[in-house]
Short mmCIF file of C-alpha atoms and ligand atoms in Angstrom, two decimals:
data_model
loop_
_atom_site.label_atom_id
_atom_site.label_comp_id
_atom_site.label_asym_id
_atom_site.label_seq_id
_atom_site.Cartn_x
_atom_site.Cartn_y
_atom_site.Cartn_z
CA UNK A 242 26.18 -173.40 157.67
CA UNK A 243 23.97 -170.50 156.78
CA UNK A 244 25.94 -168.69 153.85
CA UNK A 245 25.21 -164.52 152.38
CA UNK A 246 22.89 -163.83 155.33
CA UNK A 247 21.74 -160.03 156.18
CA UNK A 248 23.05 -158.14 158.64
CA UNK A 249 20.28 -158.42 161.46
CA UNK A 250 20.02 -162.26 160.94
CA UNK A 251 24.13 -162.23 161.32
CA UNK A 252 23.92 -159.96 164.50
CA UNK A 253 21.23 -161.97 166.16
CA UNK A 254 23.05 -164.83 164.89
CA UNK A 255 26.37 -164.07 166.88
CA UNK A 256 24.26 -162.59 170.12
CA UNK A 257 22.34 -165.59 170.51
CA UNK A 258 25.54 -167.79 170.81
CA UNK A 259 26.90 -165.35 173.50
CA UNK A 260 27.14 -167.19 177.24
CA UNK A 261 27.48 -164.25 179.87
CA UNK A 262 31.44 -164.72 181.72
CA UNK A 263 31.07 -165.64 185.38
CA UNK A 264 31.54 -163.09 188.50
CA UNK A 265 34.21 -162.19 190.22
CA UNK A 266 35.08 -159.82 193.15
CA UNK A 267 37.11 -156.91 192.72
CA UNK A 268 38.35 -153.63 194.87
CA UNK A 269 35.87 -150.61 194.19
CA UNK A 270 39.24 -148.87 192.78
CA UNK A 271 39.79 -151.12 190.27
CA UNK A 272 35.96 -151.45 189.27
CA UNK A 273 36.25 -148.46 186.45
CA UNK A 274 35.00 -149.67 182.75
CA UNK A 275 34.14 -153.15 184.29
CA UNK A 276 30.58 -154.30 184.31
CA UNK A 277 28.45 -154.77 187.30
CA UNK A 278 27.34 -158.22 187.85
CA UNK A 279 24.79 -158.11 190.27
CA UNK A 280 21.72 -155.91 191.31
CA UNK A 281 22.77 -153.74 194.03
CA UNK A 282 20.59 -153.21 196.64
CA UNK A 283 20.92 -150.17 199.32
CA UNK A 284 21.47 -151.37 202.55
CA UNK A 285 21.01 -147.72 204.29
CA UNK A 286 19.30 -144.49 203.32
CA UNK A 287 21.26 -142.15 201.70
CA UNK A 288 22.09 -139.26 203.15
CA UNK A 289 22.13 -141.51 206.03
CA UNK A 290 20.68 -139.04 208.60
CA UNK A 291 19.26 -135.44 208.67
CA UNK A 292 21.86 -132.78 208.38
CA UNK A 293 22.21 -129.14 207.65
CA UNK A 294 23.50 -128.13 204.29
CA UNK A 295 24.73 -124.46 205.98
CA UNK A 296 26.36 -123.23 208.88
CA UNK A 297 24.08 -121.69 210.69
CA UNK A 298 21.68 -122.32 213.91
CA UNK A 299 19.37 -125.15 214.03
CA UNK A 300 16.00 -123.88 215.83
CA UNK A 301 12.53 -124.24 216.18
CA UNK A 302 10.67 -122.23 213.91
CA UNK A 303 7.74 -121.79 216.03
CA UNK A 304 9.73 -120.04 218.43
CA UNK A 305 9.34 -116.58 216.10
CA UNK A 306 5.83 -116.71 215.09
CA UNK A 307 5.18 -113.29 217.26
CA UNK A 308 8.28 -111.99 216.81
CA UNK A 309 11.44 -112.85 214.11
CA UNK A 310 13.92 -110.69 216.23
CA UNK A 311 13.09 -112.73 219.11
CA UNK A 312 16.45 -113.89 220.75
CA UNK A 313 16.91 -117.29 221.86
CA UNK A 314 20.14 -119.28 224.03
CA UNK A 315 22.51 -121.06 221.80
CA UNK A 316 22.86 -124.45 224.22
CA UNK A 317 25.40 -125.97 221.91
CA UNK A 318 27.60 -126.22 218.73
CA UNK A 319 27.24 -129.70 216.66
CA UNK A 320 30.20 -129.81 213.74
CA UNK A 321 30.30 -132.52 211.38
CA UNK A 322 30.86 -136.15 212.43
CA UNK A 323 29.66 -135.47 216.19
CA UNK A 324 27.88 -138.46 217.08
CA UNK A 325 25.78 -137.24 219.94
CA UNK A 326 22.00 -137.41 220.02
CA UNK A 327 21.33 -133.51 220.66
CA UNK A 328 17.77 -132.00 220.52
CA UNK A 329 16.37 -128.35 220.85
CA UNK A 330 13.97 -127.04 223.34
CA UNK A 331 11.24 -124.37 223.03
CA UNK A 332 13.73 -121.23 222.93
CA UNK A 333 16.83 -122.60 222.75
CA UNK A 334 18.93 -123.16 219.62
CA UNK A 335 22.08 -125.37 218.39
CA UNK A 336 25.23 -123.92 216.30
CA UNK A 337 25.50 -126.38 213.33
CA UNK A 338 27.84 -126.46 210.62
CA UNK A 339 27.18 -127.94 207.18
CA UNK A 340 26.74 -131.61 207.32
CA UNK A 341 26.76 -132.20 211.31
CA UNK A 342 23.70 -134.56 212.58
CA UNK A 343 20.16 -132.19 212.39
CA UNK A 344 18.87 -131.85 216.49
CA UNK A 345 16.05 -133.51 217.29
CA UNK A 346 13.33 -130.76 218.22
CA UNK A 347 14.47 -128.10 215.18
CA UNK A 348 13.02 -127.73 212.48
CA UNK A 349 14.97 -125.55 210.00
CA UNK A 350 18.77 -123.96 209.91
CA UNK A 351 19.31 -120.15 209.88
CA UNK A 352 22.26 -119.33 207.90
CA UNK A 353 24.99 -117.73 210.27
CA UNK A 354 25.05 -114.71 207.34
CA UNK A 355 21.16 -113.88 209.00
CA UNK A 356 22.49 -112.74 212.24
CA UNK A 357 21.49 -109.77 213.38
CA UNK A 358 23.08 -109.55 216.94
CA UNK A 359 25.22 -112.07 218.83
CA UNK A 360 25.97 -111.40 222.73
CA UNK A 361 27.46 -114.22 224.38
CA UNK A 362 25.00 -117.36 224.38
CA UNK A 363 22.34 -115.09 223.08
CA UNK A 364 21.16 -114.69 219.58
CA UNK A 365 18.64 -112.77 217.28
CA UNK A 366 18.26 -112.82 213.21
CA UNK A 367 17.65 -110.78 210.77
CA UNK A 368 14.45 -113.31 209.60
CA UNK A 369 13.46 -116.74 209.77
CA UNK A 370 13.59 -119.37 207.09
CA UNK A 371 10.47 -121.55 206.48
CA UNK A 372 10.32 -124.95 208.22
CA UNK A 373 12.50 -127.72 206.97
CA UNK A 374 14.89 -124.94 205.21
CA UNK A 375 18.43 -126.13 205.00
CA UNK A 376 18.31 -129.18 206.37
CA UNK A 377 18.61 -132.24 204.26
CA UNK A 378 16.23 -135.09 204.95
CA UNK A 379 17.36 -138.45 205.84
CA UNK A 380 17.20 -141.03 202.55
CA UNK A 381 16.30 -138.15 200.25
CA UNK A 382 17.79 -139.44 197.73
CA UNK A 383 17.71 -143.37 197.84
CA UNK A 384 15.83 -144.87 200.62
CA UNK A 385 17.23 -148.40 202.31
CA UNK A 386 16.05 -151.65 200.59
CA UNK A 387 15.81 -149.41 197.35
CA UNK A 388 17.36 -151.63 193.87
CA UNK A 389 20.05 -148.79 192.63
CA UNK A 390 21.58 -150.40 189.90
CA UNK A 391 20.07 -153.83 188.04
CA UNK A 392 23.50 -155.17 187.57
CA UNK A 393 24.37 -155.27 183.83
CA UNK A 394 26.07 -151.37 184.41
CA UNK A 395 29.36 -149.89 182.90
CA UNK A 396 30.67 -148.82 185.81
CA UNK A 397 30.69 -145.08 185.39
CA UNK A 398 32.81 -142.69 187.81
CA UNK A 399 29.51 -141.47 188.29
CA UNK A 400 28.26 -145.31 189.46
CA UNK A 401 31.94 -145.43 191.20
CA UNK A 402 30.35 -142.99 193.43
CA UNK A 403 27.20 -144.49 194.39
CA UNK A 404 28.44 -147.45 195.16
CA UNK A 405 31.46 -146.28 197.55
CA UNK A 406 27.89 -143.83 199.22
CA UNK A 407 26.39 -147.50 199.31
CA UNK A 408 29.17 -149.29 200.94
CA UNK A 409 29.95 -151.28 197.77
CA UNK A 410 33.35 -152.88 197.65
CA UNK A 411 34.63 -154.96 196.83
CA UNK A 412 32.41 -154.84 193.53
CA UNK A 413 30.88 -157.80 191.80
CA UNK A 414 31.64 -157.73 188.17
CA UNK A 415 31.86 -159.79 185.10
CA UNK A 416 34.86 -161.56 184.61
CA UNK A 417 36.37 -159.91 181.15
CA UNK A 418 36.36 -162.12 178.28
CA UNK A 419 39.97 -163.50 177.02
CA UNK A 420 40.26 -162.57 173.27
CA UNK A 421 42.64 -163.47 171.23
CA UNK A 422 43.47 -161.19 168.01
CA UNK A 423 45.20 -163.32 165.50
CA UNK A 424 46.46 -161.56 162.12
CA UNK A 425 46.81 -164.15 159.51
CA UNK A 426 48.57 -163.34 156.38
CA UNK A 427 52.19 -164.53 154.82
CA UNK A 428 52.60 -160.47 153.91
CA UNK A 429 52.55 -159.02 157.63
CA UNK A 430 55.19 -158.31 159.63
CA UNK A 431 55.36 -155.81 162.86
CA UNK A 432 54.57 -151.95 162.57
CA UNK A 433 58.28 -151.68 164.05
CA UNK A 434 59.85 -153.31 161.01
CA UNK A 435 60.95 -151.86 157.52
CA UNK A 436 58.91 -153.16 154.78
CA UNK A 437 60.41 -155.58 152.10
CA UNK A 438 58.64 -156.57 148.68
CA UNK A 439 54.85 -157.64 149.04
CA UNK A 440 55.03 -156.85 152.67
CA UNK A 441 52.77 -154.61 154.72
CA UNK A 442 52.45 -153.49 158.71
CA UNK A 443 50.36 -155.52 160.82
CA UNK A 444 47.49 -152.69 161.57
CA UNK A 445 44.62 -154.96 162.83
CA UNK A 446 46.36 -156.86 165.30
CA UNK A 447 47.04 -153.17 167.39
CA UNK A 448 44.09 -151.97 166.25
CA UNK A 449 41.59 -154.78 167.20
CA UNK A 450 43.80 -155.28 170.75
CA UNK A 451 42.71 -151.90 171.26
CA UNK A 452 39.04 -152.16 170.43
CA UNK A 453 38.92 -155.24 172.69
CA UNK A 454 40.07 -153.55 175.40
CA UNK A 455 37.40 -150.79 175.03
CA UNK A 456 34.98 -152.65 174.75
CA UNK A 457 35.87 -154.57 177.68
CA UNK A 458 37.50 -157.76 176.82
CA UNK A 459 40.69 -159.20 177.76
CA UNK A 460 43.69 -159.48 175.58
CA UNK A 461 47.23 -159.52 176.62
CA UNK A 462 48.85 -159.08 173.06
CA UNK A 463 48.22 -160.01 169.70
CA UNK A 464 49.25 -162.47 167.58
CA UNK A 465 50.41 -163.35 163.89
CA UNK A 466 50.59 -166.66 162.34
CA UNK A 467 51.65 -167.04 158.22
CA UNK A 468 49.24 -168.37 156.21
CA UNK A 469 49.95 -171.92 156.70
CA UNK A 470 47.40 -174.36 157.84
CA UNK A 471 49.72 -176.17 160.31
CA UNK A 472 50.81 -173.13 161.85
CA UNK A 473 46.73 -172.03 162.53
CA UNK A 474 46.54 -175.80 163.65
CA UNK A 475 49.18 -175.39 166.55
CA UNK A 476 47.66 -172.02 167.58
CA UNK A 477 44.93 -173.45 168.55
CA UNK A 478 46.34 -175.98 170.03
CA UNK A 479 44.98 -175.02 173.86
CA UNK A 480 41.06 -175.50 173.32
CA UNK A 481 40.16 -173.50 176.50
CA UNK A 482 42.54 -170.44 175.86
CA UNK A 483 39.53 -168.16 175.43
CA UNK A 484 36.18 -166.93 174.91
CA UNK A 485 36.28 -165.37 171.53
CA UNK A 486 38.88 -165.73 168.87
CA UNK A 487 39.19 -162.71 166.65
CA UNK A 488 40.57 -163.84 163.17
CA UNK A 489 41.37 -161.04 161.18
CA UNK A 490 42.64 -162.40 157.30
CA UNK A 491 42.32 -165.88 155.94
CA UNK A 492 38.62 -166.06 155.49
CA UNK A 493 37.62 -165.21 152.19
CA UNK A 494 37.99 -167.57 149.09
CA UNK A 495 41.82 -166.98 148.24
CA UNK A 496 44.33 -170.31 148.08
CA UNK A 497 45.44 -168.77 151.13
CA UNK A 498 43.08 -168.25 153.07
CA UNK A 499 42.97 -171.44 155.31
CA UNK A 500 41.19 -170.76 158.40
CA UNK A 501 37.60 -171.44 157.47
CA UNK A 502 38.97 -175.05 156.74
CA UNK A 503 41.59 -174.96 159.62
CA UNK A 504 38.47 -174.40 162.11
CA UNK A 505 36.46 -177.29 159.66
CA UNK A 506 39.08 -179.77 160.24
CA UNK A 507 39.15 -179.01 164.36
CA UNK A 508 35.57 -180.13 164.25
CA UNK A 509 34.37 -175.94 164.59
CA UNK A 510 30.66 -175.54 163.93
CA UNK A 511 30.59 -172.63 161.40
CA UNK A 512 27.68 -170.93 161.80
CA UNK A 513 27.21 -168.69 158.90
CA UNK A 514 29.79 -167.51 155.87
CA UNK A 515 29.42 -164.29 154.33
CA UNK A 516 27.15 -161.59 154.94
CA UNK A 517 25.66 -159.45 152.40
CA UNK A 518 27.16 -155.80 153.55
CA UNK A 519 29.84 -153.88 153.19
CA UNK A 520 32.55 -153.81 154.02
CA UNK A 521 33.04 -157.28 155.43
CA UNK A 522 31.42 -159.50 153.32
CA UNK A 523 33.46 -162.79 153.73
CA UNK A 524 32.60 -162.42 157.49
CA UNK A 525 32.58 -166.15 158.97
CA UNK A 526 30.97 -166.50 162.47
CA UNK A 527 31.38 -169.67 164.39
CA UNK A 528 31.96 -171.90 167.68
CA UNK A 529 35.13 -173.88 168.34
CA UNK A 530 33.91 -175.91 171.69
CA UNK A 531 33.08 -173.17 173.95
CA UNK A 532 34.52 -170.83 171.87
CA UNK A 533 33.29 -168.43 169.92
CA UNK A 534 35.20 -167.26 166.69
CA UNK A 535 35.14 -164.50 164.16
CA UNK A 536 36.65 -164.65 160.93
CA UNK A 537 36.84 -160.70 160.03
CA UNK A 538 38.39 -159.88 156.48
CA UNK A 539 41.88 -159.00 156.17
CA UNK A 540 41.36 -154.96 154.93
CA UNK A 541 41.94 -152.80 157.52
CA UNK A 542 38.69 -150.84 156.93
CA UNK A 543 36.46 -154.44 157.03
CA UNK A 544 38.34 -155.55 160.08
CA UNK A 545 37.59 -152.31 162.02
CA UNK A 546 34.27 -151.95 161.12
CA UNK A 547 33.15 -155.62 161.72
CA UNK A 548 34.46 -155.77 164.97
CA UNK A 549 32.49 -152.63 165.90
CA UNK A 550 29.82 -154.17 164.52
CA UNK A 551 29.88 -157.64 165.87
CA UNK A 552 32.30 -158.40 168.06
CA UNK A 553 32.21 -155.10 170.51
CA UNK A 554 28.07 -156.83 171.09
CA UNK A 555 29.22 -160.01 171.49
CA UNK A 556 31.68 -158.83 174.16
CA UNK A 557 29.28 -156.78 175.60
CA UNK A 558 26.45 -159.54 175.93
CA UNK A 559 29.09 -161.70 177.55
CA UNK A 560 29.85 -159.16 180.16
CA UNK A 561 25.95 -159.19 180.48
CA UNK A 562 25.48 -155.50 179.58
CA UNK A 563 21.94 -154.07 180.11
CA UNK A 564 22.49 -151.16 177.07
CA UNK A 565 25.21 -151.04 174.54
CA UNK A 566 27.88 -148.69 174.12
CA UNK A 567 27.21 -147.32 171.29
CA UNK A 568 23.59 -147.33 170.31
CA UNK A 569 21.83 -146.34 167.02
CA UNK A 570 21.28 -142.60 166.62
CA UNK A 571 19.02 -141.37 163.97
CA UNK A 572 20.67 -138.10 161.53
CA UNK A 573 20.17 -136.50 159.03
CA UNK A 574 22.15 -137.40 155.70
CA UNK A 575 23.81 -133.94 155.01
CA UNK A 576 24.86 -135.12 150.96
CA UNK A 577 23.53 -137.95 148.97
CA UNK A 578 25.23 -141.56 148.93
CA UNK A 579 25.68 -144.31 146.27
CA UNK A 580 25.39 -148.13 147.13
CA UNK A 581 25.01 -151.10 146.18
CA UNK A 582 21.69 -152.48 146.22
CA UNK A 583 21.15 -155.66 148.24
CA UNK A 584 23.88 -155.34 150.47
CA UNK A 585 23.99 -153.35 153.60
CA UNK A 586 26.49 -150.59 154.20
CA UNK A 587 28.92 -149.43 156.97
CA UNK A 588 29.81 -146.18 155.74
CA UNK A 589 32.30 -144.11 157.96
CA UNK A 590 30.98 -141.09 158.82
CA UNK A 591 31.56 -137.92 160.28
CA UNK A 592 28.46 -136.69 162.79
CA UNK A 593 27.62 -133.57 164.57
CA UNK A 594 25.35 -131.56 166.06
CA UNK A 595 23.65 -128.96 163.62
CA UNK A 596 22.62 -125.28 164.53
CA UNK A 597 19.67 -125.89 164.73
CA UNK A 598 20.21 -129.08 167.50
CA UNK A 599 19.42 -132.03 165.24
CA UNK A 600 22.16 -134.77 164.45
CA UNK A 601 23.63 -134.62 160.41
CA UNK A 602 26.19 -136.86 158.93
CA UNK A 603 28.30 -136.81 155.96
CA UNK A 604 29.91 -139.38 155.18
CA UNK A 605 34.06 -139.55 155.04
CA UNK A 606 34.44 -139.67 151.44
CA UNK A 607 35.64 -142.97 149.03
CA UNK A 608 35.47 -145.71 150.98
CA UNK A 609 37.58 -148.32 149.75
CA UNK A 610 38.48 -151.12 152.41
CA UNK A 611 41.59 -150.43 151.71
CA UNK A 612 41.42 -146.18 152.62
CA UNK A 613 42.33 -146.97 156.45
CA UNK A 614 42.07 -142.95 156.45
CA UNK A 615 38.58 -143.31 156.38
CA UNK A 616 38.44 -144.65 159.84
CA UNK A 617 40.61 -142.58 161.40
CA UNK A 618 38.63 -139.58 160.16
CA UNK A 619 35.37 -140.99 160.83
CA UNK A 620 33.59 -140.88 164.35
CA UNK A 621 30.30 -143.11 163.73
CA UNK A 622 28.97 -145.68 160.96
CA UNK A 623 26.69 -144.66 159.15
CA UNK A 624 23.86 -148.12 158.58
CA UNK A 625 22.59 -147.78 154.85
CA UNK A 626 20.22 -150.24 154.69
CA UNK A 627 20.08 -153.56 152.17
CA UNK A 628 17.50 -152.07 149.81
CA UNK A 629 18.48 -149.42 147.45
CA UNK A 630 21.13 -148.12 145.50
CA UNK A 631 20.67 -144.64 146.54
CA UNK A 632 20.12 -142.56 149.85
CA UNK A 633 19.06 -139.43 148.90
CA UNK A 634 20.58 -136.42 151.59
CA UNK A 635 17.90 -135.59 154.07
CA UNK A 636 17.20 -139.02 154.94
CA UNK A 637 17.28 -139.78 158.08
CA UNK A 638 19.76 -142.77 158.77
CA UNK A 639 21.12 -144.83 161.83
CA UNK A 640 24.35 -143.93 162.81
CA UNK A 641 26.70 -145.99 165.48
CA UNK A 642 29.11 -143.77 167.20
CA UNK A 643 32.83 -145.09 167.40
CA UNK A 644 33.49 -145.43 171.00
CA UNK A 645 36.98 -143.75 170.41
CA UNK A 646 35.65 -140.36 169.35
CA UNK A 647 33.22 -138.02 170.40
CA UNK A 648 30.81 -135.16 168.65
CA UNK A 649 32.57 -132.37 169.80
CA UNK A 650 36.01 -133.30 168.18
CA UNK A 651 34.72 -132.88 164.98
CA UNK A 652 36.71 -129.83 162.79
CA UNK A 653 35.04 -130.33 159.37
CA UNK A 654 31.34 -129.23 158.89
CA UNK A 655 28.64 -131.74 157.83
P1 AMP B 154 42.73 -161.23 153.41
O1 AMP B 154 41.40 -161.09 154.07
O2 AMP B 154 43.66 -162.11 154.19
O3 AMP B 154 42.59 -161.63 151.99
O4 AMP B 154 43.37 -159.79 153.43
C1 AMP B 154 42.80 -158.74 152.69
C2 AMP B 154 43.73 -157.57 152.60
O5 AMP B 154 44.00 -157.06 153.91
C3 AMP B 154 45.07 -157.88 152.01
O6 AMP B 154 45.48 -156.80 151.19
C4 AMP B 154 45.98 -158.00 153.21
O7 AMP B 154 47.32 -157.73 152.93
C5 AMP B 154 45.38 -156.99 154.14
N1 AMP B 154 45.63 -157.39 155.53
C6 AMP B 154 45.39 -158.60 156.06
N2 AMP B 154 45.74 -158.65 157.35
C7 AMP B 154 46.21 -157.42 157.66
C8 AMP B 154 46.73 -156.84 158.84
N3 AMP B 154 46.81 -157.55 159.99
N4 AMP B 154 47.14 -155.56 158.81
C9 AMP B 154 47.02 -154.84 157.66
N5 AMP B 154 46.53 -155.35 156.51
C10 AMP B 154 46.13 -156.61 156.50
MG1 MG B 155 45.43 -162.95 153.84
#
């Protein structure tokens, strides 16, 4: 077991031991937030045919090169979703309306506002349009055979879209991985219960159920076990109940904090112990079997934070996403920060958009693990790297958005 690693070697660490979930099928209404599984491939052009994007007349352009006024014999009226083959001969024109089937033989749609005169079957216009105006080409915008998505996707209601246009559904998509949050800790009892002596409100288990789901795991409610080795035992009693256990509590070097040695005794590989950042140093990272645990500290702030730093990617790689939720954004430090040197920080911080367009973050103020506030006020972490004791404002720093909360929200100026 690898023990006070850095950050990066703990990240890679935990990606590296991620196995992608397998596929299943599921209806293209029910595909929101999940992750597409397989390249998708277009199968027909899209738009499908030429149509008109006005009402108007489809003719042949040619027809007016003497004379613009010229009139010519509507021979028939095409509406959306007529199926016949219609074409236009030399003088002759076709009433279309937007999206109906473009006529062989035209070349262009005049909009019905540019006519000047209409007497039965015959009709002139004010002017004529250039060739190919208003009518929208076949496969303009993705041409049959053509890879749309790579597979890997959030599905989008943007990508919802494309894929009904493509004839996509049902959807292949990852399977979501089964989490289980388990709160540890002799002091917790339910946020629906009045607090005795020593006690306190189980925060994490809600709060990482939550994040799971966002992130796109599975997790059908959380769970509390006292500190009590034989009670962590049972728990994990079922070896194949899921893909990642989330521990939160229990793992730093208390008397009660049993389930480093729990996992030890079940024969769990730990793969590292400790991890030189805050907050969330007594981070343990391991596999149980097939499954994957982590052992996030207890404090609300660590437990937060470490999940959104290591177990949203985990969950992520094993839906086999192509590019993380929330990716590293450089901004500007907008006031000075102290750390510690050697040990990489997760400040919270608040981030938005400058006048003059650039991205600036402040961070939340004291950060104690304990000052849940912080998170709640925060909308990104701000990465202060191992080295230093200092960041000096006007650095520029990495900053991970919280998934939860978006630039815009933000009241307070940084
Ligand atoms: P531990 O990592 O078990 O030593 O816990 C560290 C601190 O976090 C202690 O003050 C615990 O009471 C607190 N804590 C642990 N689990 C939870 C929880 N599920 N909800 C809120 N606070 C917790
Ligand atoms: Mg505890």
């Amino acid at each position: 077991m690898r023990t006070f690693i850095s950050f990066t070697e703990a990240l890679d660490c935990v990606l590296s031991h991620a196995v992608p979930t397998r596929v299943e099928e599921v209806p293209l209404s029910e595909a929101i937030s999940r992750t597409l599984a397989q390249p998708i491939t277009a199968r027909d052009d899209l738009p499908p045919f030429a149509s008109s994007a006005m009402d108007g007349f489809a003719v042949r352009t040619t027809d007016f090169s003497d004379d613009p006024h010229r009139p010519v014999q509507v021979v028939d009226h095409v509406a959306a979703g007529d199926a016949r083959s219609l074409s236009v001969q030399p003088g002759t024109c076709v009433e279309i309306m937007t999206g109906a089937p473009f006529p062989r033989g035209a070349d262009a749609v005049i909009p019905i506002e540019w006519v000047l005169e209409r007497d039965g079957d015959r009709v002139r216009f004010e002017r004529i349009p250039n060739a190919f105006k208003h009518v929208r080409p076949a496969a303009e915008d993705i041409q049959s055979g053509t890879e749309v998505f790579t597979g890997g996707e959030r599905i989008t209601p943007a990508i919802a879209g494309m894929l009904a246009s493509l004839g996509v559904d049902p959807v292949p998509v990852r399977v979501r991985p089964r989490v289980r949050v388990i709160s540890t800790g002799d002091e917790i009892v339910p946020a629906s219960s009045d607090i005795g002596p020593g006690q306190i409100r189980n925060s994490n288990g809600p709060s990482l159920r939550a994040q799971v789901l966002e992130a796109g795991g599975s997790c059908d409610h959380f769970e509390h076990v006292p500190d009590d080795p034989e009670a962590i035992r049972a728990m994990l009693a079922d070896e194949n109940s899921a893909d990642l256990l989330l521990f939160s509590g229990g793992v730093s070097v208390g008397q009660h904090d049993h389930v480093k040695q729990v996992l030890d005794a079940m024969g769990a590989e730990t793969l590292f112990w400790k991890v030189k950042q805050r907050p969330g140093k007594p981070l343990a990272f391991g596999r149980l079997g097939s499954t994957l645990f982590l052992g996030l500290p207890g404090n609300p702030v660590s437990s937060a934070m470490c999940f959104e730093i290591y177990g949203r990617p985990v969950i992520e790689a094993m839906l086999g996403r192509t590019t993380p939720r929330t990716p590293l954004l450089s901004a500007r430090l907008g006031r000075s920060i102290k750390k510690v040197d050697g040990l990489h920080f997760f400040t919270r911080g608040i981030a938005r958009v400058n006048e003059s367009g650039q991205l600036s973050v402040v961070d939340t103020g004291p950060q104690g693990s304990n000052l849940y506030g912080s998170v709640v006020m925060a909308n990104c972490i701000v990465h202060l790297r191992e080295a230093g004791d200092y960041v000096a404002a006007g650095t520029v720093v990495q900053v991970q958005m919280l998934p939860w909360s978006g630039l815009d929200e933000i009241s307070s100026p940084a």
